Short mmCIF file of C-alpha atoms and ligand atoms in Angstrom, two decimals:
data_model
loop_
_atom_site.label_atom_id
_atom_site.label_comp_id
_atom_site.label_asym_id
_atom_site.label_seq_id
_atom_site.Cartn_x
_atom_site.Cartn_y
_atom_site.Cartn_z
CA MET A 1 0.00 0.00 0.00
CA ARG A 2 1.34 3.42 -0.95
CA LEU A 3 0.35 6.32 1.28
CA THR A 4 -0.38 9.70 -0.32
CA GLU A 5 0.26 13.37 0.47
CA ASP A 6 -3.21 13.44 2.04
CA HIS A 7 -2.09 10.75 4.48
CA ASP A 8 1.05 12.78 5.24
CA ASP A 9 -1.03 15.89 5.93
CA PHE A 10 -3.35 13.94 8.21
CA ARG A 11 -0.36 12.39 9.99
CA LYS A 12 1.04 15.88 10.63
CA SER A 13 -2.23 17.09 12.14
CA VAL A 14 -2.42 14.07 14.49
CA ARG A 15 1.24 14.55 15.45
CA HIS A 16 0.50 18.21 16.21
CA PHE A 17 -2.35 17.13 18.51
CA VAL A 18 -0.06 14.63 20.28
CA ASP A 19 2.79 17.14 20.65
CA THR A 20 0.71 20.10 21.80
CA VAL A 21 -2.30 18.66 23.68
CA VAL A 22 -1.07 15.39 25.19
CA ASN A 23 2.71 15.26 25.58
CA PRO A 24 3.11 18.46 27.63
CA CYS A 25 0.62 17.11 30.22
CA ALA A 26 1.56 13.42 30.09
CA ASP A 27 3.71 13.38 33.23
CA ASP A 28 1.02 15.11 35.32
CA TRP A 29 -1.70 12.74 34.10
CA GLU A 30 0.50 9.71 34.77
CA ARG A 31 1.02 10.97 38.32
CA ASP A 32 -2.71 11.70 38.79
CA GLY A 33 -3.67 8.21 37.62
CA ALA A 34 -6.11 9.57 35.03
CA PHE A 35 -6.36 12.18 32.27
CA PRO A 36 -9.32 14.54 31.82
CA ALA A 37 -11.07 12.78 28.96
CA HIS A 38 -13.87 15.36 28.73
CA ASP A 39 -11.27 18.10 28.09
CA VAL A 40 -9.00 16.12 25.79
CA PHE A 41 -11.55 14.30 23.62
CA PRO A 42 -13.12 17.46 22.08
CA LYS A 43 -9.58 18.46 21.00
CA ALA A 44 -9.02 14.97 19.55
CA ALA A 45 -12.35 15.40 17.75
CA GLU A 46 -11.20 18.65 16.15
CA VAL A 47 -8.55 16.61 14.30
CA GLY A 48 -11.22 14.05 13.40
CA LEU A 49 -9.61 11.34 15.51
CA LEU A 50 -12.79 9.98 17.09
CA GLY A 51 -14.71 9.22 13.92
CA ILE A 52 -12.24 8.75 11.10
CA GLU A 53 -14.21 6.11 9.20
CA TYR A 54 -17.66 7.12 10.39
CA ASP A 55 -20.48 8.70 8.42
CA PRO A 56 -20.15 12.52 8.07
CA ALA A 57 -23.90 12.68 8.76
CA TYR A 58 -22.98 11.95 12.41
CA GLY A 59 -19.81 14.05 12.45
CA GLY A 60 -17.36 11.45 11.12
CA LEU A 61 -14.66 12.13 8.55
CA GLY A 62 -15.94 9.47 6.14
CA ALA A 63 -12.34 8.51 5.38
CA ASP A 64 -11.13 5.00 4.58
CA HIS A 65 -9.41 2.60 6.98
CA SER A 66 -5.90 3.64 5.90
CA TYR A 67 -6.38 6.97 7.74
CA GLN A 68 -7.25 5.03 10.90
CA MET A 69 -3.98 3.15 10.54
CA VAL A 70 -2.02 6.40 10.16
CA ALA A 71 -3.77 7.89 13.19
CA CYS A 72 -2.93 4.87 15.36
CA GLU A 73 0.73 4.96 14.30
CA GLU A 74 0.88 8.57 15.46
CA LEU A 75 -1.03 7.88 18.69
CA GLY A 76 1.64 5.26 19.43
CA ARG A 77 4.19 8.10 19.57
CA MET A 78 2.51 9.64 22.61
CA ALA A 79 4.45 10.03 25.81
CA SER A 80 1.44 8.45 27.57
CA ALA A 81 0.20 5.08 26.34
CA GLY A 82 -2.77 5.48 28.67
CA VAL A 83 -4.20 8.40 26.68
CA SER A 84 -3.54 6.67 23.39
CA MET A 85 -5.37 3.57 24.70
CA ALA A 86 -8.32 5.70 25.86
CA ILE A 87 -8.67 7.28 22.41
CA GLY A 88 -8.38 3.82 20.86
CA VAL A 89 -11.20 2.56 23.09
CA GLN A 90 -13.43 5.48 22.09
CA SER A 91 -12.80 5.24 18.37
CA MET A 92 -11.99 1.59 17.61
CA MET A 93 -13.41 -0.53 20.43
CA ALA A 94 -16.60 0.96 21.89
CA THR A 95 -18.12 2.50 18.74
CA PRO A 96 -17.50 0.29 15.64
CA SER A 97 -20.58 -1.92 16.17
CA LEU A 98 -22.76 1.13 16.77
CA ALA A 99 -21.45 2.83 13.61
CA GLU A 100 -21.95 -0.33 11.55
CA LEU A 101 -25.22 -1.67 12.92
CA GLY A 102 -26.83 1.07 15.02
CA THR A 103 -30.15 2.71 14.20
CA HIS A 104 -30.36 6.38 13.21
CA GLU A 105 -31.78 7.21 16.67
CA GLN A 106 -28.93 5.36 18.43
CA LYS A 107 -26.34 7.11 16.29
CA VAL A 108 -27.81 10.54 17.04
CA ALA A 109 -28.01 9.81 20.77
CA PHE A 110 -24.70 7.99 21.32
CA LEU A 111 -22.40 7.91 18.28
CA ALA A 112 -22.50 11.60 17.29
CA PRO A 113 -21.59 12.86 20.81
CA ALA A 114 -18.76 10.28 20.98
CA ILE A 115 -17.37 11.42 17.61
CA ALA A 116 -17.56 15.05 18.80
CA GLY A 117 -15.72 14.13 22.01
CA GLU A 118 -18.65 15.38 24.09
CA ALA A 119 -19.38 11.88 25.39
CA VAL A 120 -16.79 9.40 26.65
CA ALA A 121 -17.46 5.77 25.70
CA ALA A 122 -16.21 2.46 27.10
CA ILE A 123 -16.44 -1.17 26.09
CA ALA A 124 -17.62 -3.53 28.84
CA VAL A 125 -16.97 -7.17 27.99
CA THR A 126 -14.60 -8.63 30.62
CA GLU A 127 -15.97 -9.84 33.97
CA PRO A 128 -14.20 -10.78 37.22
CA ASP A 129 -14.57 -14.51 36.39
CA THR A 130 -14.00 -14.43 32.65
CA GLY A 131 -11.95 -12.45 30.14
CA SER A 132 -10.43 -14.60 27.40
CA ASP A 133 -13.43 -16.92 27.30
CA VAL A 134 -16.06 -14.32 26.38
CA ALA A 135 -18.78 -16.94 25.88
CA ARG A 136 -18.78 -17.61 29.64
CA LEU A 137 -19.88 -14.12 30.61
CA ARG A 138 -22.65 -13.97 33.21
CA THR A 139 -23.99 -10.40 33.17
CA ARG A 140 -27.70 -10.89 32.54
CA ALA A 141 -30.22 -8.64 30.81
CA ARG A 142 -33.78 -9.78 31.58
CA ARG A 143 -36.56 -8.45 29.38
CA ASP A 144 -39.36 -6.53 31.10
CA GLY A 145 -41.77 -5.01 28.58
CA GLY A 146 -39.82 -2.52 26.48
CA ASP A 147 -36.79 -2.58 28.80
CA TRP A 148 -33.77 -4.69 29.61
CA VAL A 149 -33.09 -5.04 33.35
CA VAL A 150 -29.36 -5.67 33.62
CA SER A 151 -27.42 -7.15 36.56
CA GLY A 152 -23.78 -8.22 36.72
CA ARG A 153 -20.19 -7.05 37.10
CA LYS A 154 -17.67 -5.84 34.55
CA MET A 155 -13.93 -5.72 35.18
CA PHE A 156 -10.93 -3.76 33.78
CA ILE A 157 -13.10 -1.25 31.93
CA THR A 158 -10.92 1.40 30.28
CA ASN A 159 -12.47 4.91 30.49
CA GLY A 160 -14.97 3.26 32.85
CA ALA A 161 -14.73 5.87 35.61
CA GLN A 162 -15.27 8.75 33.17
CA ALA A 163 -17.60 7.15 30.65
CA ASP A 164 -21.00 8.60 29.70
CA TRP A 165 -22.09 5.31 28.16
CA VAL A 166 -20.75 1.80 27.80
CA CYS A 167 -21.16 -0.72 25.00
CA LEU A 168 -22.09 -3.64 27.24
CA LEU A 169 -22.06 -7.32 26.36
CA ALA A 170 -24.74 -9.20 28.29
CA ARG A 171 -26.62 -12.46 28.19
CA THR A 172 -30.18 -11.86 26.96
CA SER A 173 -31.40 -15.46 26.94
CA ASP A 174 -30.65 -18.77 28.66
CA GLU A 175 -29.36 -20.47 25.50
CA GLY A 176 -25.81 -20.53 26.92
CA GLY A 177 -22.38 -20.40 25.28
CA TYR A 178 -22.01 -17.83 22.53
CA ARG A 179 -25.76 -17.88 21.82
CA GLY A 180 -28.19 -15.40 23.34
CA ILE A 181 -25.69 -12.61 24.01
CA SER A 182 -26.40 -9.00 22.98
CA GLN A 183 -24.59 -5.66 22.74
CA ILE A 184 -26.47 -2.96 24.63
CA VAL A 185 -25.69 0.75 25.05
CA VAL A 186 -25.97 1.59 28.75
CA PRO A 187 -25.75 5.26 29.85
CA THR A 188 -23.69 5.41 33.03
CA THR A 189 -26.14 7.78 34.74
CA THR A 190 -28.79 5.03 34.76
CA PRO A 191 -29.80 4.13 38.34
CA GLY A 192 -28.07 0.92 39.50
CA PHE A 193 -24.91 1.56 37.47
CA THR A 194 -21.91 2.13 39.77
CA VAL A 195 -18.15 2.25 39.46
CA SER A 196 -17.22 0.13 42.48
CA ARG A 197 -13.48 0.92 42.24
CA THR A 198 -10.69 2.00 39.95
CA LEU A 199 -7.71 -0.30 39.65
CA ASP A 200 -4.10 0.57 40.46
CA LYS A 201 -2.08 -0.90 37.59
CA LEU A 202 1.53 -1.70 36.66
CA GLY A 203 1.40 0.76 33.74
CA ASN A 204 -0.88 2.88 31.54
CA HIS A 205 -1.29 5.07 34.61
CA ALA A 206 -3.00 7.96 32.81
CA SER A 207 -5.87 5.67 31.80
CA ASP A 208 -8.61 4.96 34.33
CA THR A 209 -9.55 1.28 34.59
CA ALA A 210 -12.78 0.53 36.44
CA GLU A 211 -14.72 -2.30 37.96
CA ILE A 212 -18.42 -1.74 37.31
CA VAL A 213 -21.41 -3.13 39.14
CA LEU A 214 -24.85 -3.25 37.52
CA GLU A 215 -27.83 -3.80 39.81
CA ASP A 216 -31.22 -3.91 38.09
CA VAL A 217 -30.12 -1.30 35.56
CA ARG A 218 -33.12 -0.52 33.34
CA VAL A 219 -32.41 0.47 29.72
CA PRO A 220 -34.72 0.42 26.69
CA VAL A 221 -34.56 -2.66 24.46
CA ALA A 222 -34.18 -0.02 21.73
CA ASN A 223 -30.60 0.42 23.01
CA THR A 224 -29.65 -3.01 21.66
CA ILE A 225 -27.05 -2.70 18.91
CA GLY A 226 -27.75 -4.81 15.83
CA GLU A 227 -29.60 -8.06 16.38
CA VAL A 228 -30.76 -9.34 19.78
CA GLY A 229 -28.84 -12.57 20.47
CA ARG A 230 -26.05 -11.84 17.93
CA GLY A 231 -23.91 -9.78 20.30
CA PHE A 232 -21.13 -12.37 20.59
CA GLN A 233 -20.63 -12.48 16.84
CA GLN A 234 -20.85 -8.69 16.59
CA GLN A 235 -18.30 -8.34 19.40
CA MET A 236 -15.92 -10.73 17.63
CA GLN A 237 -16.05 -8.42 14.59
CA GLN A 238 -15.46 -5.42 16.85
CA PHE A 239 -12.46 -7.27 18.39
CA VAL A 240 -10.86 -7.61 14.95
CA ILE A 241 -10.77 -3.80 14.65
CA GLU A 242 -9.51 -3.50 18.25
CA ARG A 243 -6.67 -5.92 17.49
CA MET A 244 -5.61 -3.98 14.42
CA SER A 245 -5.70 -0.76 16.41
CA ALA A 246 -3.21 -2.37 18.84
CA ALA A 247 -0.96 -3.54 16.00
CA TYR A 248 -1.01 -0.15 14.21
CA THR A 249 -0.25 1.67 17.47
CA THR A 250 2.65 -0.67 18.24
CA VAL A 251 4.46 0.46 15.08
CA GLY A 252 4.39 4.09 16.26
CA GLN A 253 5.44 3.13 19.80
CA CYS A 254 8.40 1.07 18.58
CA ASP A 255 9.49 3.60 15.93
CA ARG A 256 9.65 6.34 18.54
CA ALA A 257 11.44 4.18 21.12
CA LEU A 258 14.05 2.99 18.62
CA GLU A 259 14.63 6.54 17.29
CA GLN A 260 15.20 7.81 20.82
CA THR A 261 17.50 4.90 21.66
CA ARG A 262 19.55 5.34 18.48
CA ARG A 263 20.09 8.98 19.51
CA PHE A 264 21.07 7.92 23.02
CA VAL A 265 23.59 5.25 21.99
CA ALA A 266 25.21 7.70 19.54
CA GLU A 267 25.91 10.10 22.42
CA ARG A 268 26.70 7.73 25.29
CA SER A 269 30.32 6.60 25.52
CA VAL A 270 31.27 3.27 27.09
CA PHE A 271 34.84 1.94 27.26
CA GLY A 272 36.02 5.03 25.35
CA THR A 273 33.77 4.78 22.29
CA PRO A 274 30.12 5.60 21.56
CA LEU A 275 27.79 2.77 22.49
CA ALA A 276 26.49 2.87 18.91
CA SER A 277 29.92 1.75 17.63
CA LYS A 278 29.58 -1.60 19.44
CA GLN A 279 28.49 -4.05 16.81
CA TYR A 280 26.15 -5.88 19.19
CA VAL A 281 24.25 -2.68 20.05
CA ALA A 282 24.01 -1.49 16.43
CA PHE A 283 22.95 -4.92 15.14
CA ARG A 284 20.39 -5.38 17.88
CA LEU A 285 18.74 -2.02 17.18
CA ALA A 286 18.87 -2.64 13.42
CA GLU A 287 17.27 -6.05 13.86
CA LEU A 288 14.46 -4.67 16.00
CA GLN A 289 13.80 -1.88 13.48
CA ALA A 290 13.65 -4.54 10.76
CA LYS A 291 11.02 -6.44 12.79
CA VAL A 292 9.00 -3.22 13.19
CA ASP A 293 9.24 -2.66 9.43
CA LEU A 294 7.88 -6.17 8.86
CA LEU A 295 4.96 -5.52 11.20
CA ARG A 296 4.30 -2.22 9.38
CA SER A 297 4.19 -4.06 6.04
CA HIS A 298 1.88 -6.71 7.44
CA ASN A 299 -0.37 -3.98 8.91
CA ARG A 300 -0.58 -2.21 5.55
CA GLU A 301 -1.51 -5.42 3.76
CA THR A 302 -4.15 -6.11 6.42
CA CYS A 303 -5.44 -2.56 6.07
CA GLU A 304 -5.82 -3.04 2.31
CA ALA A 305 -7.62 -6.35 2.84
CA ARG A 306 -10.02 -4.69 5.26
CA MET A 307 -10.69 -1.89 2.79
CA ALA A 308 -11.48 -4.60 0.21
CA ARG A 309 -13.98 -6.02 2.77
CA GLU A 310 -12.10 -9.33 3.07
CA ASP A 311 -12.20 -11.41 6.27
CA ILE A 312 -9.05 -10.30 8.15
CA THR A 313 -9.46 -12.52 11.24
CA ARG A 314 -6.26 -14.43 10.54
CA MET A 315 -4.21 -11.36 9.55
CA ALA A 316 -5.41 -9.40 12.60
CA SER A 317 -4.52 -12.29 14.93
CA VAL A 318 -1.03 -12.51 13.41
CA ALA A 319 -0.66 -8.72 13.77
CA LYS A 320 -1.82 -8.60 17.41
CA LEU A 321 0.35 -11.56 18.46
CA THR A 322 3.43 -10.15 16.70
CA ALA A 323 2.84 -6.64 18.03
CA GLY A 324 2.41 -7.81 21.64
CA ARG A 325 5.66 -9.72 21.62
CA LEU A 326 7.61 -7.13 19.62
CA VAL A 327 6.76 -4.11 21.76
CA ARG A 328 7.89 -5.97 24.88
CA GLU A 329 11.17 -6.92 23.20
CA VAL A 330 11.75 -3.35 22.03
CA ALA A 331 10.91 -1.91 25.46
CA ASP A 332 13.27 -4.34 27.21
CA THR A 333 16.17 -3.65 24.82
CA CYS A 334 15.75 0.15 24.88
CA LEU A 335 15.77 0.10 28.68
CA GLN A 336 18.83 -2.17 28.73
CA PHE A 337 20.87 0.11 26.46
CA HIS A 338 20.06 3.11 28.68
CA GLY A 339 21.74 1.34 31.60
CA GLY A 340 20.94 2.47 35.14
CA MET A 341 19.23 5.63 33.90
CA GLY A 342 16.94 3.40 31.85
CA TYR A 343 15.57 1.97 35.09
CA VAL A 344 14.69 5.26 36.77
CA GLU A 345 11.34 6.98 36.51
CA GLU A 346 12.73 10.19 35.01
CA THR A 347 13.76 8.32 31.85
CA TRP A 348 10.98 7.49 29.37
CA THR A 349 12.17 3.86 29.11
CA SER A 350 10.79 2.81 32.50
CA ARG A 351 7.24 3.95 31.68
CA PHE A 352 7.45 2.39 28.22
CA TYR A 353 8.64 -0.91 29.72
CA ARG A 354 5.70 -1.00 32.15
CA ASP A 355 3.11 0.09 29.57
CA ALA A 356 4.32 -2.40 26.96
CA ARG A 357 3.51 -5.37 29.20
CA LEU A 358 -0.21 -4.92 28.63
CA ALA A 359 0.07 -5.59 24.89
CA SER A 360 0.24 -9.37 25.34
CA ILE A 361 -2.78 -9.46 27.69
CA GLY A 362 -5.37 -6.78 26.79
CA GLY A 363 -7.73 -7.16 23.83
CA GLY A 364 -7.03 -10.89 23.62
CA ALA A 365 -3.94 -12.45 25.21
CA ASP A 366 -1.14 -13.88 23.06
CA GLU A 367 -2.45 -17.38 23.80
CA VAL A 368 -5.91 -16.43 22.55
CA MET A 369 -4.35 -15.23 19.28
CA LEU A 370 -2.47 -18.55 19.07
CA GLN A 371 -5.71 -20.44 19.73
CA VAL A 372 -7.43 -18.60 16.85
CA LEU A 373 -4.48 -19.28 14.54
CA ALA A 374 -4.17 -22.94 15.56
CA ARG A 375 -7.88 -23.48 14.87
CA LEU A 376 -7.61 -21.76 11.49
CA ASP A 377 -4.67 -24.10 10.74
CA GLY A 378 -6.89 -27.09 11.50
CA LEU A 379 -5.34 -27.95 14.87
CA PRO A 380 -7.73 -29.04 17.64
CA ALA A 381 -6.82 -26.16 20.02
C1 LIG B 401 -5.28 -2.21 31.63
C2 LIG B 401 -6.37 -3.08 31.09
C3 LIG B 401 -7.38 -2.51 30.35
C4 LIG B 401 -8.44 -3.30 29.87
N1 LIG B 401 -9.49 -2.71 29.23
C5 LIG B 401 -10.60 -3.44 28.96
C6 LIG B 401 -11.80 -2.81 28.47
O1 LIG B 401 -11.82 -1.60 28.22
N2 LIG B 401 -12.90 -3.58 28.30
C7 LIG B 401 -12.91 -4.92 28.55
O2 LIG B 401 -13.95 -5.56 28.38
N3 LIG B 401 -11.80 -5.55 29.01
C8 LIG B 401 -10.66 -4.84 29.23
N4 LIG B 401 -9.53 -5.45 29.72
C9 LIG B 401 -9.56 -6.88 29.97
C10 LIG B 401 -8.64 -7.70 29.06
O3 LIG B 401 -9.16 -7.73 27.75
C11 LIG B 401 -8.51 -9.08 29.72
O4 LIG B 401 -7.68 -8.90 30.86
C12 LIG B 401 -7.93 -10.11 28.79
O5 LIG B 401 -8.84 -10.42 27.76
C13 LIG B 401 -7.58 -11.40 29.54
O6 LIG B 401 -8.65 -11.84 30.31
P1 LIG B 401 -8.44 -12.20 31.87
O7 LIG B 401 -7.73 -11.05 32.50
O8 LIG B 401 -9.76 -12.56 32.44
O9 LIG B 401 -7.48 -13.40 31.87
P2 LIG B 401 -7.89 -14.94 31.70
O10 LIG B 401 -8.91 -15.09 30.64
O11 LIG B 401 -8.19 -15.49 33.04
O12 LIG B 401 -6.52 -15.57 31.16
C14 LIG B 401 -5.36 -15.60 32.00
C15 LIG B 401 -4.19 -15.99 31.15
O13 LIG B 401 -4.42 -17.30 30.67
C16 LIG B 401 -3.77 -17.50 29.43
N5 LIG B 401 -4.73 -18.03 28.46
C17 LIG B 401 -5.93 -17.51 28.11
N6 LIG B 401 -6.53 -18.26 27.19
C18 LIG B 401 -5.68 -19.30 26.94
C19 LIG B 401 -5.71 -20.44 26.08
N7 LIG B 401 -6.77 -20.65 25.28
N8 LIG B 401 -4.67 -21.30 26.09
C20 LIG B 401 -3.61 -21.08 26.90
N9 LIG B 401 -3.51 -20.03 27.73
C21 LIG B 401 -4.54 -19.15 27.76
C22 LIG B 401 -3.21 -16.13 29.02
O14 LIG B 401 -1.83 -16.06 29.31
C23 LIG B 401 -3.99 -15.17 29.89
O15 LIG B 401 -3.26 -13.97 30.11
C24 LIG B 401 -8.44 -4.68 30.14
C25 LIG B 401 -7.39 -5.26 30.87
C26 LIG B 401 -6.38 -4.47 31.36
C27 LIG B 401 -5.30 -5.11 32.19
#
């Protein structure tokens, strides 16, 4: 895939947003354990970041998927992975099903404010007892006339403490397994919806991660996205986009980390010569950049396939698995080459090392990607 001058211009505007709105505040937000999403999202919306592929009738840019890829690569260059993840949740995890399958009324009420950055959205799938095995979720929506009455718990919900609505996955029948599950938009002001706690994490400190309790939360059946009972399948499609968002973002994260480390090893002298002149150091950094280049190429091919409306389940699983492992390897090596200063909080490497660990767990663990791939290869995983 060849990118055009239009892509370059869009990339510059996203980089400007990252450099002027996010990076100057990143340290403060990391320390505070959250960033002010209601202040930052309208500024992200001005660049079009929250609705790149969505219908202009609801405030989207109406651009193709390649612009989403470019945006994610730039978001990966943020000094705070937590903010980049929060924007990713808003634009590529909580809203794709709504944009694809929602009714006009739902889009006016929930999608348009999310695209404008006026509403913060979250995706609520994981529960305390089940994450990887989505089909075992227990949150139950019981039908009562024109309403769902929802009870259950959701765990690790990004943006959860600040969200105005969540895209909730709940069981709407007793069929069991992946049958009888639905995606429902739940406004967080609905009585019975509470954030029971926010979680103190290893990394991604600027992003709030909530545990949510739902006790007899009453929402209209009209808030169901797409088809009642098809929520599992719809969520699997939404996951494919989420996984590509992680893989696109990883390229930006690794590019930035390797650029900064190349600059550092050129300046730092060890045993009388610049660190960069040691063949091991130079080769190691060159090899990691080559791996990032390969991921970038794979991402671009996947992006093209998605634009051609092909099934990208396999390509997205390869991308997510590769990205999760690669960003951890890059983070570990960059920290190592910075020596003792790499291990202290004032150097960017320590935050990057902590943040990178999530990539192999969130949005489908490495082993879940391997399970998908093994099954596609005909193995009985
Ligand atoms: C910071 C953060 C933000 C998150 N944000 C969200 C969010 O916004 N919304 C949301 O719904 N969820 C969110 N999650 C949840 C995340 O998607 C889950 O943590 C993840 O899917 C793993 O689920 P689990 O934690 O329940 O682990 P489990 O499912 O219990 O798995 C534990 C471990 O078992 C291994 N494993 C899993 N399956 C297999 C297998 N088939 N074969 C072999 N080994 C296996 C893996 O190593 C896995 O890490 C977030 C998590 C974190 C930490």
